[in-house]
Amino acid sequence: MGGRVAVVTAVHGPSARFLPAAYGSLREQRLPGGWEWHWLIQEDGESDDVAPYVPDDPRVSFEQGRRGGPGTARTLALARADAAYVKVLDADDQLTAGALARDLAALESDPTLGWATSRALDLMPDGTTVGLEGEPAEGPLERGAVLEYWAAHDFRSPVHPATLFARRDLLLALGGWMALPASEDTGLLLALAATSRGWFSGGTGLLYRKWPGQVTGQAAHTDPAERAGRTAIVEARARALAGLRWNYPAAGD
């Protein structure tokens, strides 16, 4: 038995130059027999800047669309994902060896898990890496645990949303990524964590590139008023989902 993992990537002009490195890290992934990956690249916009960096590979598809931010681009890519699982890979990041196989193994072995994340390292401009603080020990993450940590630690998640691997049907049920200018991936992570158990892999799964042009490095990202609005709706959505007691998998599954 096997299947497909859809790797979803949002990209815009400034980050397109990093696509070859992301592709190289994807090509190095080794999945169990019968499993394959399909890379869905979605440009946030309709420029001529991205296409030259898209690899010529039958496993890679590229589309463009109206600008709406990375969450919109990922959700548009999700609409064409013919796969049981979806993995996030931002255009400027890189997977580490074995990352896809570890995520897949966790969810294939336990049907009560809806999603998985892994350890991430910041990849600095000089090529060095820096670990993140507060990550949990390897193992399951119970419903609500990520949300409570996030609320108690100045809206900082214990696991990195850029490492997300999830069941496609669950992502669809939650509507994909939130319609926010930033923190859209954190919003999805907290919604997933409010409705299903997750898994954290202690092995490094992602190199998260730090560079001047990234969205999270811009002044608007830390604007107090915008940040307050983002965090308020992210938390409200997650708590509303938890309050409805809509859980994955559904009772009786």
Coordinates of C-alpha atoms in Angstrom, one line a residue:
M1 CA 0.0 0.0 0.0
G2 CA 1.2 3.5 -0.7
G3 CA 0.0 7.0 -1.7
R4 CA 1.1 10.5 -2.2
V5 CA 2.3 13.4 -0.1
A6 CA 1.5 16.8 -1.5
V7 CA 4.2 19.3 -0.7
V8 CA 2.7 22.8 -0.7
T9 CA 4.9 25.9 -1.4
A10 CA 3.9 29.5 -1.6
V11 CA 6.4 31.7 -3.4
H12 CA 6.7 35.4 -4.5
G13 CA 9.3 37.1 -6.6
P14 CA 11.9 37.9 -3.9
S15 CA 11.9 34.3 -2.5
A16 CA 11.9 32.5 -5.9
R17 CA 15.8 32.4 -6.0
F18 CA 15.6 29.9 -3.1
L19 CA 13.4 27.4 -4.9
P20 CA 16.4 25.4 -6.3
A21 CA 17.7 24.8 -2.7
A22 CA 14.2 23.7 -1.5
Y23 CA 13.9 21.4 -4.5
G24 CA 17.3 19.9 -3.8
S25 CA 16.2 19.1 -0.2
L26 CA 13.0 17.5 -1.6
R27 CA 14.8 15.3 -4.1
E28 CA 16.9 13.9 -1.2
Q29 CA 13.8 12.6 0.6
R30 CA 13.3 8.8 0.7
L31 CA 9.7 7.5 1.2
P32 CA 8.6 3.9 1.8
G33 CA 7.8 1.7 -1.2
G34 CA 4.6 2.8 -3.0
W35 CA 4.7 6.4 -1.7
E36 CA 5.7 9.5 -3.7
W37 CA 5.7 13.2 -3.3
H38 CA 4.2 15.9 -5.6
W39 CA 5.4 19.4 -5.3
L40 CA 2.7 22.1 -5.7
I41 CA 4.3 25.5 -6.1
Q42 CA 1.8 28.5 -6.1
E43 CA 3.0 32.0 -6.8
D44 CA 1.4 34.7 -4.8
G45 CA 0.9 36.9 -7.8
E46 CA 1.4 36.7 -11.6
S47 CA 4.9 38.0 -12.3
D48 CA 7.6 36.7 -14.6
D49 CA 10.0 36.4 -11.6
V50 CA 9.2 32.8 -10.4
A51 CA 8.9 30.5 -13.4
P52 CA 12.6 30.6 -14.3
Y53 CA 13.4 29.0 -10.9
V54 CA 10.7 26.2 -11.1
P55 CA 12.4 22.8 -11.7
D56 CA 11.6 20.8 -14.9
D57 CA 10.3 17.7 -13.1
P58 CA 7.0 15.8 -13.7
R59 CA 6.5 15.7 -10.0
V60 CA 6.4 19.5 -9.8
S61 CA 3.5 21.7 -10.8
F62 CA 3.4 25.5 -10.8
E63 CA 0.5 27.9 -10.9
Q64 CA 0.0 31.6 -10.4
G65 CA -2.9 33.6 -9.0
R66 CA -4.0 36.9 -7.6
R67 CA -2.0 38.2 -4.7
G68 CA -3.4 37.5 -1.3
G69 CA -0.5 36.5 0.8
P70 CA 1.1 33.2 1.6
G71 CA -2.0 31.7 3.2
T72 CA -4.0 32.3 0.1
A73 CA -1.3 30.9 -2.1
R74 CA -1.1 27.7 0.0
T75 CA -4.9 27.3 0.1
L76 CA -5.0 27.6 -3.7
A77 CA -2.3 24.9 -3.9
L78 CA -4.3 22.7 -1.5
A79 CA -7.2 22.9 -3.9
R80 CA -5.2 20.9 -6.4
A81 CA -3.6 18.4 -3.9
D82 CA -4.5 14.9 -4.9
A83 CA -2.9 13.2 -1.8
A84 CA -3.7 11.7 1.6
Y85 CA -1.2 14.0 3.3
V86 CA 0.0 17.6 2.9
K87 CA 3.5 18.9 3.9
V88 CA 4.4 22.6 4.1
L89 CA 7.7 23.7 2.6
D90 CA 8.2 27.4 2.3
A91 CA 10.1 28.6 -0.7
D92 CA 13.1 29.8 1.3
D93 CA 13.3 26.8 3.6
Q94 CA 14.9 23.3 3.2
L95 CA 13.8 19.9 4.5
T96 CA 16.4 17.8 6.2
A97 CA 17.1 14.2 5.3
G98 CA 14.4 11.8 6.4
A99 CA 11.9 14.5 7.3
L100 CA 9.0 13.4 5.1
A101 CA 9.5 9.7 6.0
R102 CA 9.4 10.5 9.7
D103 CA 6.2 12.5 9.5
L104 CA 4.5 9.9 7.3
A105 CA 5.5 7.1 9.6
A106 CA 4.0 8.9 12.7
L107 CA 0.6 9.4 11.1
E108 CA 0.4 6.1 9.3
S109 CA 1.1 4.3 12.5
D110 CA -1.6 6.1 14.6
P111 CA -4.9 7.1 13.0
T112 CA -5.8 9.2 16.0
L113 CA -3.0 11.7 15.0
G114 CA -4.1 14.5 12.7
W115 CA -0.9 16.3 12.2
A116 CA 2.9 16.3 12.9
T117 CA 5.6 18.8 13.4
S118 CA 9.3 18.5 13.9
R119 CA 12.3 20.3 15.3
A120 CA 13.5 23.3 13.2
L121 CA 16.8 25.1 13.1
D122 CA 17.2 28.7 12.0
L123 CA 19.5 28.9 9.0
M124 CA 21.4 32.1 9.3
P125 CA 22.8 34.1 6.3
D126 CA 26.3 32.9 7.1
G127 CA 25.3 29.3 6.9
T128 CA 25.3 28.6 10.6
T129 CA 22.2 27.2 12.4
V130 CA 20.6 28.1 15.6
G131 CA 18.2 26.0 17.6
L132 CA 14.8 27.1 18.9
E133 CA 13.9 27.3 22.5
G134 CA 10.9 25.6 24.2
E135 CA 10.4 22.7 21.9
P136 CA 8.8 19.6 23.5
A137 CA 10.2 16.1 23.8
E138 CA 9.5 13.8 21.0
G139 CA 6.0 12.2 21.3
P140 CA 2.3 13.0 21.0
L141 CA 0.8 16.4 21.6
E142 CA -2.6 16.2 23.1
R143 CA -5.5 18.4 22.0
G144 CA -5.2 21.9 23.4
A145 CA -1.6 21.6 24.6
V146 CA -0.2 23.8 21.9
L147 CA -2.8 26.5 22.3
E148 CA -2.3 26.7 26.1
Y149 CA 1.5 27.0 25.7
W150 CA 1.1 29.6 23.0
A151 CA -1.3 31.7 25.2
A152 CA 1.0 31.5 28.2
H153 CA 4.3 32.3 26.3
D154 CA 3.6 35.6 24.6
F155 CA 1.9 34.0 21.6
R156 CA 4.9 31.8 20.8
S157 CA 4.2 28.3 19.7
P158 CA 6.2 25.4 21.2
V159 CA 6.4 23.8 17.7
H160 CA 7.2 25.5 14.4
P161 CA 4.2 25.9 12.0
A162 CA 6.6 25.8 9.0
T163 CA 7.3 22.1 9.7
L164 CA 3.6 21.1 9.5
F165 CA 2.6 17.8 8.0
A166 CA -1.2 17.0 8.1
R167 CA -4.0 14.9 6.8
R168 CA -5.5 16.5 3.8
D169 CA -9.1 15.8 4.8
L170 CA -8.5 17.6 8.1
L171 CA -6.9 20.6 6.4
L172 CA -9.9 20.8 4.1
A173 CA -12.4 20.6 7.0
L174 CA -10.6 23.5 8.7
G175 CA -10.6 25.6 5.6
G176 CA -6.9 25.7 5.0
W177 CA -4.8 28.6 6.1
M178 CA -6.3 31.7 7.7
A179 CA -6.9 34.9 5.7
L180 CA -4.3 37.0 7.6
P181 CA -1.3 39.0 6.4
A182 CA 0.9 36.9 8.7
S183 CA 0.6 34.2 11.4
E184 CA -1.7 32.4 9.0
D185 CA 0.3 29.2 9.5
T186 CA 0.2 29.6 13.3
G187 CA -3.6 30.0 13.0
L188 CA -3.9 26.7 11.1
L189 CA -1.6 25.0 13.6
L190 CA -3.6 26.1 16.6
A191 CA -6.9 25.0 14.8
L192 CA -5.4 21.6 14.1
A193 CA -4.1 21.3 17.7
A194 CA -7.6 22.3 19.1
T195 CA -9.3 19.5 17.1
S196 CA -6.8 16.7 17.0
R197 CA -3.8 15.1 18.6
G198 CA -0.5 15.8 17.0
W199 CA 3.0 14.4 17.0
F200 CA 6.4 16.1 17.5
S201 CA 9.5 14.6 16.1
G202 CA 12.7 15.5 18.0
G203 CA 14.8 15.0 14.9
T204 CA 15.5 18.2 12.9
G205 CA 13.1 18.3 10.0
L206 CA 13.5 21.9 8.7
L207 CA 16.1 24.5 8.1
Y208 CA 14.2 27.8 8.4
R209 CA 16.1 30.4 6.4
K210 CA 16.6 33.9 8.0
W211 CA 17.1 36.6 5.3
P212 CA 16.3 40.3 5.0
G213 CA 13.4 39.9 2.5
Q214 CA 11.3 37.4 4.5
V215 CA 7.8 38.5 5.5
T216 CA 8.5 37.8 9.2
G217 CA 11.5 40.1 9.1
Q218 CA 9.5 43.2 8.0
A219 CA 8.5 46.0 10.5
A220 CA 4.8 45.4 9.8
H221 CA 5.1 41.9 11.2
T222 CA 5.8 43.3 14.7
D223 CA 3.4 46.3 14.5
P224 CA 1.7 46.1 17.9
A225 CA -1.8 46.9 16.6
E226 CA -1.7 44.3 13.8
R227 CA -0.1 41.7 16.0
A228 CA -2.8 42.2 18.6
G229 CA -5.5 41.7 16.0
R230 CA -3.8 38.6 14.5
T231 CA -3.3 36.9 17.8
A232 CA -6.9 37.7 18.9
I233 CA -8.5 36.1 15.9
V234 CA -6.1 33.1 15.9
E235 CA -6.9 32.4 19.6
A236 CA -10.6 33.0 19.1
R237 CA -10.8 30.5 16.3
A238 CA -9.0 27.8 18.1
R239 CA -11.0 28.3 21.3
A240 CA -14.3 28.3 19.3
L241 CA -13.3 25.0 17.7
A242 CA -12.4 23.5 21.0
G243 CA -15.6 24.7 22.5
L244 CA -17.6 23.0 19.8
R245 CA -15.9 19.7 20.7
W246 CA -15.4 18.9 17.1
N247 CA -12.7 16.3 17.3
Y248 CA -10.6 14.3 14.8
P249 CA -11.1 11.5 14.2
A250 CA -14.9 11.6 14.7
A251 CA -16.4 9.3 17.3
G252 CA -16.9 5.9 15.9
D253 CA -14.1 6.2 13.3

